[in-house]
mmCIF file of C-alpha atoms in Angstrom:
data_model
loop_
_atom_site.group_PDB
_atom_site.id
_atom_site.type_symbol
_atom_site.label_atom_id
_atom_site.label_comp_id
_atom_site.label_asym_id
_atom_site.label_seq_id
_atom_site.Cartn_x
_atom_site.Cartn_y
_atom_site.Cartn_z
ATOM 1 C CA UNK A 1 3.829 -7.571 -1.101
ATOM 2 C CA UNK A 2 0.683 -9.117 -2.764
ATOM 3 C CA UNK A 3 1.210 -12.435 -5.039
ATOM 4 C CA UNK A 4 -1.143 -13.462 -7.615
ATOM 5 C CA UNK A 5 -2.140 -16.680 -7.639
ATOM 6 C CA UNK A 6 -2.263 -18.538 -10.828
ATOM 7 C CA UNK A 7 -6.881 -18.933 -9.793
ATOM 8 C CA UNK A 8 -7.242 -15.694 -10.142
ATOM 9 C CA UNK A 9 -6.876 -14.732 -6.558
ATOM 10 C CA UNK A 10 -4.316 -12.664 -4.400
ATOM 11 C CA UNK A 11 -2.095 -13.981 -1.932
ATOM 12 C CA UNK A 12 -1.385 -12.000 1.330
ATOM 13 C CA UNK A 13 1.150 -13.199 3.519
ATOM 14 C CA UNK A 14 0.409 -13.110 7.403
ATOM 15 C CA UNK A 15 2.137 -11.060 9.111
ATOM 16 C CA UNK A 16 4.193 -12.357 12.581
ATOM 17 C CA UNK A 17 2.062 -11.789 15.780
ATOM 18 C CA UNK A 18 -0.294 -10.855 17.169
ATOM 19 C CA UNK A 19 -1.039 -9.061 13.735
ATOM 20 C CA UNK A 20 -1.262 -11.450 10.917
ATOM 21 C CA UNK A 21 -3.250 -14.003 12.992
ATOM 22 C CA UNK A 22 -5.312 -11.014 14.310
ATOM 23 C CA UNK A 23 -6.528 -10.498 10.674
ATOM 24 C CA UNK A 24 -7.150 -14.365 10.102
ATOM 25 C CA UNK A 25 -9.490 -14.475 13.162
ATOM 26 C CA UNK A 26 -11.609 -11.029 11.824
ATOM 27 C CA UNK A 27 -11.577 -12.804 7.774
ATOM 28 C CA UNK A 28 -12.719 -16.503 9.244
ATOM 29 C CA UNK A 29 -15.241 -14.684 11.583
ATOM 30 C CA UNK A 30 -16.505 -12.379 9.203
ATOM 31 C CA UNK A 31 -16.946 -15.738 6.689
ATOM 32 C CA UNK A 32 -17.784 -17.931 8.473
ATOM 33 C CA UNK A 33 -20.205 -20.236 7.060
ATOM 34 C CA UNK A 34 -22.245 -20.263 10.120
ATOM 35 C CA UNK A 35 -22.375 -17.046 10.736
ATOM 36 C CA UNK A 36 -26.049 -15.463 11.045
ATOM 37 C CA UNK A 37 -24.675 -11.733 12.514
ATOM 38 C CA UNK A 38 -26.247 -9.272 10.389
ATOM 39 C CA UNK A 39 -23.942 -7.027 10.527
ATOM 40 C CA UNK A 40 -21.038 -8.937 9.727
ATOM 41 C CA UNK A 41 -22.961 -10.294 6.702
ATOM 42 C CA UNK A 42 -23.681 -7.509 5.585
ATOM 43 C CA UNK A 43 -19.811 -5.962 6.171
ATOM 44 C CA UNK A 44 -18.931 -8.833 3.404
ATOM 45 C CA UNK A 45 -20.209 -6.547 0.675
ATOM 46 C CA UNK A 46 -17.671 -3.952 1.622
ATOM 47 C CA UNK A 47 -14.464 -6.581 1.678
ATOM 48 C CA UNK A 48 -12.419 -8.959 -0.510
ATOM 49 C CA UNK A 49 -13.949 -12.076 -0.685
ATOM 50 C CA UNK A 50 -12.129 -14.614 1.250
ATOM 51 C CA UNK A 51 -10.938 -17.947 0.217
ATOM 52 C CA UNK A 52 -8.910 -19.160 3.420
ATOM 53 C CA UNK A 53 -5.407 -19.683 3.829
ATOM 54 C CA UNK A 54 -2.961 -21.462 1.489
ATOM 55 C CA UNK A 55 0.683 -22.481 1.820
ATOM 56 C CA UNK A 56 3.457 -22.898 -1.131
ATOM 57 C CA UNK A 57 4.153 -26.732 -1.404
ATOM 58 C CA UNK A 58 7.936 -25.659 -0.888
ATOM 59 C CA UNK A 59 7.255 -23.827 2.122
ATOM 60 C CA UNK A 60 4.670 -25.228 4.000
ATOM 61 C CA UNK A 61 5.694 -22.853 7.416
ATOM 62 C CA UNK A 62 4.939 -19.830 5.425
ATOM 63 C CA UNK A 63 0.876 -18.652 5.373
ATOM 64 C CA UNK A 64 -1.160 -16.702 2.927
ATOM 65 C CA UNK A 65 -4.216 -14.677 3.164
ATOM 66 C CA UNK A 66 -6.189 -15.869 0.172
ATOM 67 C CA UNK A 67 -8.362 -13.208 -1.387
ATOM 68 C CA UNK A 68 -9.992 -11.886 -4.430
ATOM 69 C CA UNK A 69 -8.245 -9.731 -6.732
ATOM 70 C CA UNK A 70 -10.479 -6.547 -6.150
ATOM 71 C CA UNK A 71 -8.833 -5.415 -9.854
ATOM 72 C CA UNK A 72 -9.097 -8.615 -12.075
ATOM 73 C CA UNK A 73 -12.266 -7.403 -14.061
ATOM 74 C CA UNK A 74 -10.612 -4.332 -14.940
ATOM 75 C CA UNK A 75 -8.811 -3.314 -18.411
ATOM 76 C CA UNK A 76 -6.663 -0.584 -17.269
ATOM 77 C CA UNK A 77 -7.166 -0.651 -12.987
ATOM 78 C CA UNK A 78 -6.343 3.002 -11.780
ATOM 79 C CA UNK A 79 -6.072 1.919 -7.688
ATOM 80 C CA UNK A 80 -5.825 4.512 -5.240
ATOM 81 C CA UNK A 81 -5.337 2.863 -1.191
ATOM 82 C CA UNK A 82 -6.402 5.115 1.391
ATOM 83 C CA UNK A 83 -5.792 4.702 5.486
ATOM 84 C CA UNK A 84 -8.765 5.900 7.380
ATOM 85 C CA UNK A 85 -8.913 6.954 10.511
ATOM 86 C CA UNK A 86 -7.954 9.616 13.209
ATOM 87 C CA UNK A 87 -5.818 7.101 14.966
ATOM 88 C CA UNK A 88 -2.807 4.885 12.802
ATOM 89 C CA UNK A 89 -2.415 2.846 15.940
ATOM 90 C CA UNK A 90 -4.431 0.300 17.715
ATOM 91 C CA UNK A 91 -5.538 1.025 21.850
ATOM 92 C CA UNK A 92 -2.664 -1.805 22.662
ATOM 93 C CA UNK A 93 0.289 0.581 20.766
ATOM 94 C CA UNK A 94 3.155 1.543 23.244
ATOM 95 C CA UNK A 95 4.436 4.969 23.641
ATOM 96 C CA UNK A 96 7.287 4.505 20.931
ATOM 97 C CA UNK A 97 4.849 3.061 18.519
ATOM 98 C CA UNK A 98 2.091 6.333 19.015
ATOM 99 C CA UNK A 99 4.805 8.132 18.418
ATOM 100 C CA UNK A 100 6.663 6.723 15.529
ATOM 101 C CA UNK A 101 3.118 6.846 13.831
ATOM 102 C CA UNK A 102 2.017 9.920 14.972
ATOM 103 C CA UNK A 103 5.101 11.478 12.728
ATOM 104 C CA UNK A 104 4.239 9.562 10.219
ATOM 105 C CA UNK A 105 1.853 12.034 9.620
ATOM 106 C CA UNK A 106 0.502 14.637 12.325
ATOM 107 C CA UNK A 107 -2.281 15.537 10.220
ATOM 108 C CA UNK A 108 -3.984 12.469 10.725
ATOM 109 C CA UNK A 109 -6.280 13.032 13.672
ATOM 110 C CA UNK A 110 -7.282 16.531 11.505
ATOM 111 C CA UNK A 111 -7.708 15.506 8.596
ATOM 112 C CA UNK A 112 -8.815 11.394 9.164
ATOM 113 C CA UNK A 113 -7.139 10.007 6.578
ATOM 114 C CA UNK A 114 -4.217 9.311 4.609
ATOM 115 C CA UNK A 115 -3.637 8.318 0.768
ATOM 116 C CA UNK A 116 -1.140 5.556 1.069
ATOM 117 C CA UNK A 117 -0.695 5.338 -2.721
ATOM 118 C CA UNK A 118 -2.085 5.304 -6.207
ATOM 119 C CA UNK A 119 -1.436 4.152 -9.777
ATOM 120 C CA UNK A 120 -3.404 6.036 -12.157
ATOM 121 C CA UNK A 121 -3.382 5.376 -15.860
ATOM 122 C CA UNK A 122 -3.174 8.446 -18.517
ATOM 123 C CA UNK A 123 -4.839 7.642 -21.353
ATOM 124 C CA UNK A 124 -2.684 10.078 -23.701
ATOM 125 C CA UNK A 125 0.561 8.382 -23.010
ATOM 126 C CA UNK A 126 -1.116 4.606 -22.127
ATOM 127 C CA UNK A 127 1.447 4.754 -19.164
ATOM 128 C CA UNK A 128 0.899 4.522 -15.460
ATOM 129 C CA UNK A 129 1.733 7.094 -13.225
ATOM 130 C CA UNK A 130 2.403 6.261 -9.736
ATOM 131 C CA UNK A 131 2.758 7.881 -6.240
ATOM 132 C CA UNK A 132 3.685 5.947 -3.171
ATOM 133 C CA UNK A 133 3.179 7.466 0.397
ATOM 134 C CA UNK A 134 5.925 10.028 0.789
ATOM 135 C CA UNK A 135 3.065 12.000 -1.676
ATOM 136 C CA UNK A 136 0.095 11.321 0.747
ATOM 137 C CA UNK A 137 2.130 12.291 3.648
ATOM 138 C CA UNK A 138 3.068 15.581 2.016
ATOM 139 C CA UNK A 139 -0.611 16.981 1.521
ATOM 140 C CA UNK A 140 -2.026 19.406 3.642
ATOM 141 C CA UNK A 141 -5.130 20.524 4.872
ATOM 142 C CA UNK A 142 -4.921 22.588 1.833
ATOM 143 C CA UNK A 143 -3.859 20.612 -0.977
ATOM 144 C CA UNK A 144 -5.280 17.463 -0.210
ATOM 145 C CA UNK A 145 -8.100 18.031 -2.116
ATOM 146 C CA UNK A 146 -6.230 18.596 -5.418
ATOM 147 C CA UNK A 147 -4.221 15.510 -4.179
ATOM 148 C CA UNK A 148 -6.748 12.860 -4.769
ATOM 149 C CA UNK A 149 -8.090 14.561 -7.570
ATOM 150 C CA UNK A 150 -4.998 13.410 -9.396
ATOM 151 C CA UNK A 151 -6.067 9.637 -8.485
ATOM 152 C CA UNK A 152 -9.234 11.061 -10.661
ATOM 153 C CA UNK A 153 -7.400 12.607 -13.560
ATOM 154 C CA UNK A 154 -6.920 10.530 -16.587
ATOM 155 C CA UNK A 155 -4.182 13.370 -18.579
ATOM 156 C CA UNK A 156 -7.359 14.540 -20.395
ATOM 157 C CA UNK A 157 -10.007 14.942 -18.537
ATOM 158 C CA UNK A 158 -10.973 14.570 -14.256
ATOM 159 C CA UNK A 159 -13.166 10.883 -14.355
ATOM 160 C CA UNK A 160 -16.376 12.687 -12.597
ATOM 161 C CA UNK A 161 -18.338 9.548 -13.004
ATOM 162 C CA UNK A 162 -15.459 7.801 -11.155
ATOM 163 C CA UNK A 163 -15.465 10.421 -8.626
ATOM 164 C CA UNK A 164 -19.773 9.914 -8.334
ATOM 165 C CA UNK A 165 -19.833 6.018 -8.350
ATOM 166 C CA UNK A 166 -16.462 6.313 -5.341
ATOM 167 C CA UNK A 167 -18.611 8.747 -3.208
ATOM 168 C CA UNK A 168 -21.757 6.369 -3.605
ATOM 169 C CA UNK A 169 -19.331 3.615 -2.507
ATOM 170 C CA UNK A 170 -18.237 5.559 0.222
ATOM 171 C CA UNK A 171 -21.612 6.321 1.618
ATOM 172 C CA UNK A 172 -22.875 2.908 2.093
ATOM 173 C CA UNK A 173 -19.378 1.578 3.920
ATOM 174 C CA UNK A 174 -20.141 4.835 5.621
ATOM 175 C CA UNK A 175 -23.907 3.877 6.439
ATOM 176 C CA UNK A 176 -22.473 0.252 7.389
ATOM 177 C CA UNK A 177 -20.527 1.849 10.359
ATOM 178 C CA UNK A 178 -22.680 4.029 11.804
ATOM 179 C CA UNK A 179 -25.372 1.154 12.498
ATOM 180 C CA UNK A 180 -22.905 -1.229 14.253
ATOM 181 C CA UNK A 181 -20.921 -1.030 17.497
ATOM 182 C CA UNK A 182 -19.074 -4.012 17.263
ATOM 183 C CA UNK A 183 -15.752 -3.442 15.893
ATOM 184 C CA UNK A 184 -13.138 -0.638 16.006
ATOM 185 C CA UNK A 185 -11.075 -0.086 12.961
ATOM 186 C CA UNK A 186 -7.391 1.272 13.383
ATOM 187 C CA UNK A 187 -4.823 1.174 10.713
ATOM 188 C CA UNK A 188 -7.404 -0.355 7.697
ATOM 189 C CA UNK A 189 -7.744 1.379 4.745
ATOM 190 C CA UNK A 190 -9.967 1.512 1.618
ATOM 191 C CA UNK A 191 -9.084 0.104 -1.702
ATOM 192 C CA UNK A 192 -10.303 2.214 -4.784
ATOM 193 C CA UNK A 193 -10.166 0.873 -8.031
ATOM 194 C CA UNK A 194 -11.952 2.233 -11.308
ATOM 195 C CA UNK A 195 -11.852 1.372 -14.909
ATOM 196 C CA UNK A 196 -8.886 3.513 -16.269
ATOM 197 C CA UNK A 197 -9.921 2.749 -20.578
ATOM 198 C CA UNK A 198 -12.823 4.231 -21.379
ATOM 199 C CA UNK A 199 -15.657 2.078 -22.044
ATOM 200 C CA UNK A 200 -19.181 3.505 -22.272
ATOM 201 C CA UNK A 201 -19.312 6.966 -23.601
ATOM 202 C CA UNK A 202 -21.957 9.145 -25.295
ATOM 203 C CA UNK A 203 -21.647 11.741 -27.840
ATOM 204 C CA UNK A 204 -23.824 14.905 -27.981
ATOM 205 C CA UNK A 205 -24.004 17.446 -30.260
ATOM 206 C CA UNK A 206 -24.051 21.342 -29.213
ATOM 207 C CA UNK A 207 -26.036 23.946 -29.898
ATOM 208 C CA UNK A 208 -24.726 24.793 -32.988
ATOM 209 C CA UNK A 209 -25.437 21.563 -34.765
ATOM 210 C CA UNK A 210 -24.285 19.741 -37.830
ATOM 211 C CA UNK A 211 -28.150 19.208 -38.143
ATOM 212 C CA UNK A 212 -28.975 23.240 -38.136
ATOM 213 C CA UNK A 213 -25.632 23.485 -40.350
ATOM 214 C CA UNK A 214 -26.938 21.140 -43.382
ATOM 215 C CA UNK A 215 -30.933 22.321 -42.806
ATOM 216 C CA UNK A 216 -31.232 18.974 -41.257
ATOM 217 C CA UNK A 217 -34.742 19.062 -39.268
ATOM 218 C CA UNK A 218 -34.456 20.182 -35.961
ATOM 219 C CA UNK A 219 -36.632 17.746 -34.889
ATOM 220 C CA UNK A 220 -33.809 14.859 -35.673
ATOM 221 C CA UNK A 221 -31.232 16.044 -33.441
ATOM 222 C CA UNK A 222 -32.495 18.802 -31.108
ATOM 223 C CA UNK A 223 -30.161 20.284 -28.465
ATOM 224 C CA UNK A 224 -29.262 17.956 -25.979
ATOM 225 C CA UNK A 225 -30.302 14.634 -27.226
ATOM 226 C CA UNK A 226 -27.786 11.743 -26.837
ATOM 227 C CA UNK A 227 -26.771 9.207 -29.097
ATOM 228 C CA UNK A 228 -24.721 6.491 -27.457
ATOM 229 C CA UNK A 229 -22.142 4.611 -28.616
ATOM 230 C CA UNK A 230 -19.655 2.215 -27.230
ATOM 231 C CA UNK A 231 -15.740 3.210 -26.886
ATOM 232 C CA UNK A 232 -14.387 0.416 -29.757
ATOM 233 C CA UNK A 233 -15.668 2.884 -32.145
ATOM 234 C CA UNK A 234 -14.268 6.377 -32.565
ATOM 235 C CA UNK A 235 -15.163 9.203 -35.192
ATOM 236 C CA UNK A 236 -11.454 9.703 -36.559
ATOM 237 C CA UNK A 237 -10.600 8.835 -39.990
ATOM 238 C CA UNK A 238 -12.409 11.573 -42.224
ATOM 239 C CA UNK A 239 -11.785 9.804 -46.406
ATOM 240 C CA UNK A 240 -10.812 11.612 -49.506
ATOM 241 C CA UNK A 241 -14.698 12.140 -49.999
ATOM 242 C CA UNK A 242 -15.419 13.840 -47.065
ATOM 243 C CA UNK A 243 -17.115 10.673 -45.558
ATOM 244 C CA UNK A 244 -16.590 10.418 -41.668
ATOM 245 C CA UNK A 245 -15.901 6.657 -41.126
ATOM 246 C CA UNK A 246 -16.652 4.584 -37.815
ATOM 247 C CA UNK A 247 -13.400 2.943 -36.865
ATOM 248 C CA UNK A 248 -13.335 0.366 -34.389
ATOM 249 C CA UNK A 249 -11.017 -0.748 -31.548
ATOM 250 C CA UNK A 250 -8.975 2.468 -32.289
ATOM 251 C CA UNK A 251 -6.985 4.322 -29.203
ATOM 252 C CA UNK A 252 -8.054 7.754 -27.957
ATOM 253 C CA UNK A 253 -4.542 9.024 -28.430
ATOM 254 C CA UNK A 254 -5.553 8.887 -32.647
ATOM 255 C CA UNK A 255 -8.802 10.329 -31.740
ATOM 256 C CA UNK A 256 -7.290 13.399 -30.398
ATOM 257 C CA UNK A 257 -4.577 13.455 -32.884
ATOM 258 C CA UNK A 258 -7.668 14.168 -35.630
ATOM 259 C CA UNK A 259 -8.732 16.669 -33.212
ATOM 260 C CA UNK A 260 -5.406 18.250 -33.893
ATOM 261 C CA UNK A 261 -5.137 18.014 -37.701
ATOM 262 C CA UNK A 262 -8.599 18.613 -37.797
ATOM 263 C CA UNK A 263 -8.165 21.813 -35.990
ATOM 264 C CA UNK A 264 -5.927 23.392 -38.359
ATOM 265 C CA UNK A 265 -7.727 22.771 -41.033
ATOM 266 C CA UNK A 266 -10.732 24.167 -39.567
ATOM 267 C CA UNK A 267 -12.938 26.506 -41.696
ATOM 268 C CA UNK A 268 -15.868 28.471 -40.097
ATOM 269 C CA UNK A 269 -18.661 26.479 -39.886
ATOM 270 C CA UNK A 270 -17.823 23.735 -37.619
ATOM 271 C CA UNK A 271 -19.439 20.306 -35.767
ATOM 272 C CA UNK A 272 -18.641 20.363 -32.070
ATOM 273 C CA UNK A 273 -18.396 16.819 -30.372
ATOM 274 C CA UNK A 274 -18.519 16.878 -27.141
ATOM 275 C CA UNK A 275 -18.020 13.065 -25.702
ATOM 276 C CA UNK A 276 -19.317 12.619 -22.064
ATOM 277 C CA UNK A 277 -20.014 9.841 -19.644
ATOM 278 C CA UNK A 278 -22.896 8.361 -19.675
ATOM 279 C CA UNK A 279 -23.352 8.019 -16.217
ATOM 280 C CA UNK A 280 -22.580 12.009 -15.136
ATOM 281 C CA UNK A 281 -22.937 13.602 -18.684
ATOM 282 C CA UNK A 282 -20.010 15.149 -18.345
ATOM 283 C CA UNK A 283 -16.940 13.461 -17.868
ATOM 284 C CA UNK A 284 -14.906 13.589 -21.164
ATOM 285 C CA UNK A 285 -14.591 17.338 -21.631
ATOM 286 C CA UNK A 286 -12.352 17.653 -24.571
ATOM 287 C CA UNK A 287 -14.246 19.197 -27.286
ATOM 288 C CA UNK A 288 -13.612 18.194 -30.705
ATOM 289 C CA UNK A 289 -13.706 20.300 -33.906
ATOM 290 C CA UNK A 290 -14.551 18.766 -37.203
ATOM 291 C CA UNK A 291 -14.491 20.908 -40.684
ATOM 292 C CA UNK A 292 -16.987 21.046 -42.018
ATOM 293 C CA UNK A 293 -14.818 19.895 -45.336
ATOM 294 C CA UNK A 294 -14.816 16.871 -44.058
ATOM 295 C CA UNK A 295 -18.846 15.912 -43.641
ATOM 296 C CA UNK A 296 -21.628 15.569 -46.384
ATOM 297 C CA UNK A 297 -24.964 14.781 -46.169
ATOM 298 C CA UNK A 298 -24.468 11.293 -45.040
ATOM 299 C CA UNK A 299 -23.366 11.854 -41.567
ATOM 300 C CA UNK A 300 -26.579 12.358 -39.738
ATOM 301 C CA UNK A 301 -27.824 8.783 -41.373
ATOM 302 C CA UNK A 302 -24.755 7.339 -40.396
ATOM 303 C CA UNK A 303 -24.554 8.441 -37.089
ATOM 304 C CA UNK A 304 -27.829 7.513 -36.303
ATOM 305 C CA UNK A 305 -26.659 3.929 -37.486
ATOM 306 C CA UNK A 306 -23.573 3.462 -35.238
ATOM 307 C CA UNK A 307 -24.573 4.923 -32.361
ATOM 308 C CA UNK A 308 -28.316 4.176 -32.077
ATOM 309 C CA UNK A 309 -28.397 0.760 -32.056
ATOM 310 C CA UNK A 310 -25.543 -0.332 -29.530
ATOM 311 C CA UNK A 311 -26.567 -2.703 -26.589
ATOM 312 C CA UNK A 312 -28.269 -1.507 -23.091
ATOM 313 C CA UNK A 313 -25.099 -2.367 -21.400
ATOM 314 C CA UNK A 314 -23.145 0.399 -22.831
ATOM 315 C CA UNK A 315 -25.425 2.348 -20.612
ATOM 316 C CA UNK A 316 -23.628 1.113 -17.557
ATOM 317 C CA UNK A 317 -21.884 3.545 -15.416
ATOM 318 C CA UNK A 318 -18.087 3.199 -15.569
ATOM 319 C CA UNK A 319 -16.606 -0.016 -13.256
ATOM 320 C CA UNK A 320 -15.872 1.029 -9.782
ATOM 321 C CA UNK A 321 -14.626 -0.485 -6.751
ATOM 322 C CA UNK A 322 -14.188 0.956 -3.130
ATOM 323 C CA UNK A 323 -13.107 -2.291 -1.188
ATOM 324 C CA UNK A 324 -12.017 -2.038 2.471
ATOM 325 C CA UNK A 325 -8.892 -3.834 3.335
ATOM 326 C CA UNK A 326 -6.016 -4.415 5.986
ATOM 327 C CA UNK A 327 -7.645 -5.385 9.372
ATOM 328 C CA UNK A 328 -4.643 -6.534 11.475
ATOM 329 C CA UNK A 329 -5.832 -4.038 13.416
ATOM 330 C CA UNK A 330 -9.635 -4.614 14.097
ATOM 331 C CA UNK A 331 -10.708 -4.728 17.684
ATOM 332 C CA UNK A 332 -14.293 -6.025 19.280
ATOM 333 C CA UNK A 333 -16.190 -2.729 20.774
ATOM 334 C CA UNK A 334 -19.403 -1.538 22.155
ATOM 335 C CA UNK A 335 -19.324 1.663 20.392
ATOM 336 C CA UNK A 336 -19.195 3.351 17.456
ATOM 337 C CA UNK A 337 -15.993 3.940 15.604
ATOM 338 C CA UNK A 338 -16.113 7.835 15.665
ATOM 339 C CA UNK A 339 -12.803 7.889 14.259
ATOM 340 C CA UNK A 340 -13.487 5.676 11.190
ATOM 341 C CA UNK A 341 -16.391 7.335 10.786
ATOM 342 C CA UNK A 342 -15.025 11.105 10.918
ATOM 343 C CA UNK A 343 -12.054 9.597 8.321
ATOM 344 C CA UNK A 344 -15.409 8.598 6.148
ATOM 345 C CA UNK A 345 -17.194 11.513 6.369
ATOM 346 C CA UNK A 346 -14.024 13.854 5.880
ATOM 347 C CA UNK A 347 -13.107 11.634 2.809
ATOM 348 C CA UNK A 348 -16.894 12.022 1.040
ATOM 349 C CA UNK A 349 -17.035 15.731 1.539
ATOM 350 C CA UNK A 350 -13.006 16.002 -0.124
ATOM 351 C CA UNK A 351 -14.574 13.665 -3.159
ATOM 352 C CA UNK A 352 -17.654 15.760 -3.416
ATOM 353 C CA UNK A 353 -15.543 19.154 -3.292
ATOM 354 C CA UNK A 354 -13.511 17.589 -6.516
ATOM 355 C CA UNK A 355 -17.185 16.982 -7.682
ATOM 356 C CA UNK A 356 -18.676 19.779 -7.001
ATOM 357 C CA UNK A 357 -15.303 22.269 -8.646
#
């Protein structure tokens, strides 16, 4: 498996020839300090960074990729790895190896990829849920699509500025391939990685306002305008007075457990919150029900206090990562990689069908 070393980076050990030193050659030539292919500079974007080889003091025999941790900025990493390709084996396989792979998973050439795993964190239960490849290998044509839409799925809510930023992602490693004929890819696969926690979120108010409620000016808070606020503060504790108070570093699981009590106590005139992403609009769907009990005149002032004034970074789009990885496999060419390629495209138009549903 993958070791953490105590910098910060990964450790991958090399695998016994012709395949871990197969990989060394494509990391050293892709970084190599002298290297002045533009293509291969550019393909440094779309990988790990690379940090050479180490060796345990112990065990000096024994060799490690060393490489960055694709998931060390993250709070909560949900990580989804993903084979691409028509073809699991490399031009050199023998007939027992083609065929051992090939059912592995016969849908490969179709379909031109194949989710090796994912770890997804739900943020209702702050657990990890976790699927290994016996899952990936038992989608179909027709389910695949609702298969990696899981990876996407948070308990609450599908992540569809996760799913926007990964296509984007996908697209330019896409664009990378279909400009160079250098290198065939067989076996690799792509790393995805977003930020599980939610971090920058907006909240807008509906139609029917609090604002149109109170005789609040219409002007103040017409339909659709925004007012962003960063995730350490959460509209949950409503006081004795009916004041809504701005509580910080609080989990979401409390924020929908107001919903709930909330909910019952709910009279007819309401305040719908609907919280979103900032980078789609529309990622957290869960709409929210306040009484109307539990407000008073202060809450537009005091909304326009927390979440108008928080810093331009909580305008950032959620983190995402699409990383490709695993190249004991990598080959010099003179064409394209048409089945990389049709794994890519097949991939985007799956993400943009979750999208687009």
């Amino acid at each position: 498996g993958i070791l953490q070393h105590p910098d910060g980076t990964v450790l991958k050990q090399l695998q016994p020839p012709p395949r871990g030193p197969r990989e060394q050659e494509f990391y050293n030539k892709v970084y190599d300090s002298n290297c002045c292919d533009s293509i291969l500079l550019e393909l440094r974007e779309y990988l790990p960074k690379y940090f050479g080889v180490w060796s345990p003091p112990t065990a000096p025999n024994d060799t490690y990729l060393k490489l960055e941790d694709v998931t060390r900025k993250f709070n909560k990493p949900c990580i989804m790895d993903v084979k691409i390709g028509q073809k699991s084996y490399d031009p050199y396989a023998s007939a027992e190896k083609i065929q051992q792979q090939v059912s592995k998973y016969p849908l490969m050439e179709e379909i031109g990829f194949l989710v090796l795993g994912m770890r997804v964190y739900h943020v209702s239960s702050d657990s990890y849920e976790t699927q290994n490849q016996h899952y990936g290998r038992s989608l179909t044509k027709e389910t695949v699509k609702d298969g990696i839409a899981k990876f996407f799925h948070n308990g609450y809510c599908l992540r569809r500025d996760a799913i926007a930023a990964s296509i984007r992602k996908v697209e330019k490693i896409l664009e990378w391939f279909e400009g160079q004929e250098q290198l065939s890819f067989y076996a690799s696969s792509l790393l995805f990685v977003y930020e599980g926690s939610c971090q920058a979120t907006t909240v807008r108010l509906s139609d029917v306002t609090l604002a149109e409620k109170r005789g609040v000016p219409r002007g103040l808070l017409s339909g659709g305008d925004i007012l962003e606020y960063n995730n350490n503060i959460h509209l949950i504790n409503a006081t004795e007075n009916g004041k809504i108070e701005a509580s910080v570093s609080k989990g979401l699981s409390k924020f929908y457990a107001f919903h709930q009590k909330a909910y019952a106590k709910r009279q007819h005139s309401q305040l719908s919150l609907k919280v979103e992403s900032l980078e789609q609009g529309r990622v957290w769907k869960s709409s929210t029900c306040i009484a109307q009990e539990h407000l008073n005149g202060n809450v537009i002032p005091r909304l326009e206090k927390v979440f108008c004034h928080m810093p331009a970074e909580t305008k950032e789009s959620a983190g995402v990562e699409v990383r490709m990885i695993d190249f004991a496999h990598v080959f010099p060419s003179s064409t394209r990689d048409e089945g990389y390629i049709y794994g890519l495209k097949n991939l985007i138009a799956v993400l943009r069908g979750i999208l687009d549903n």
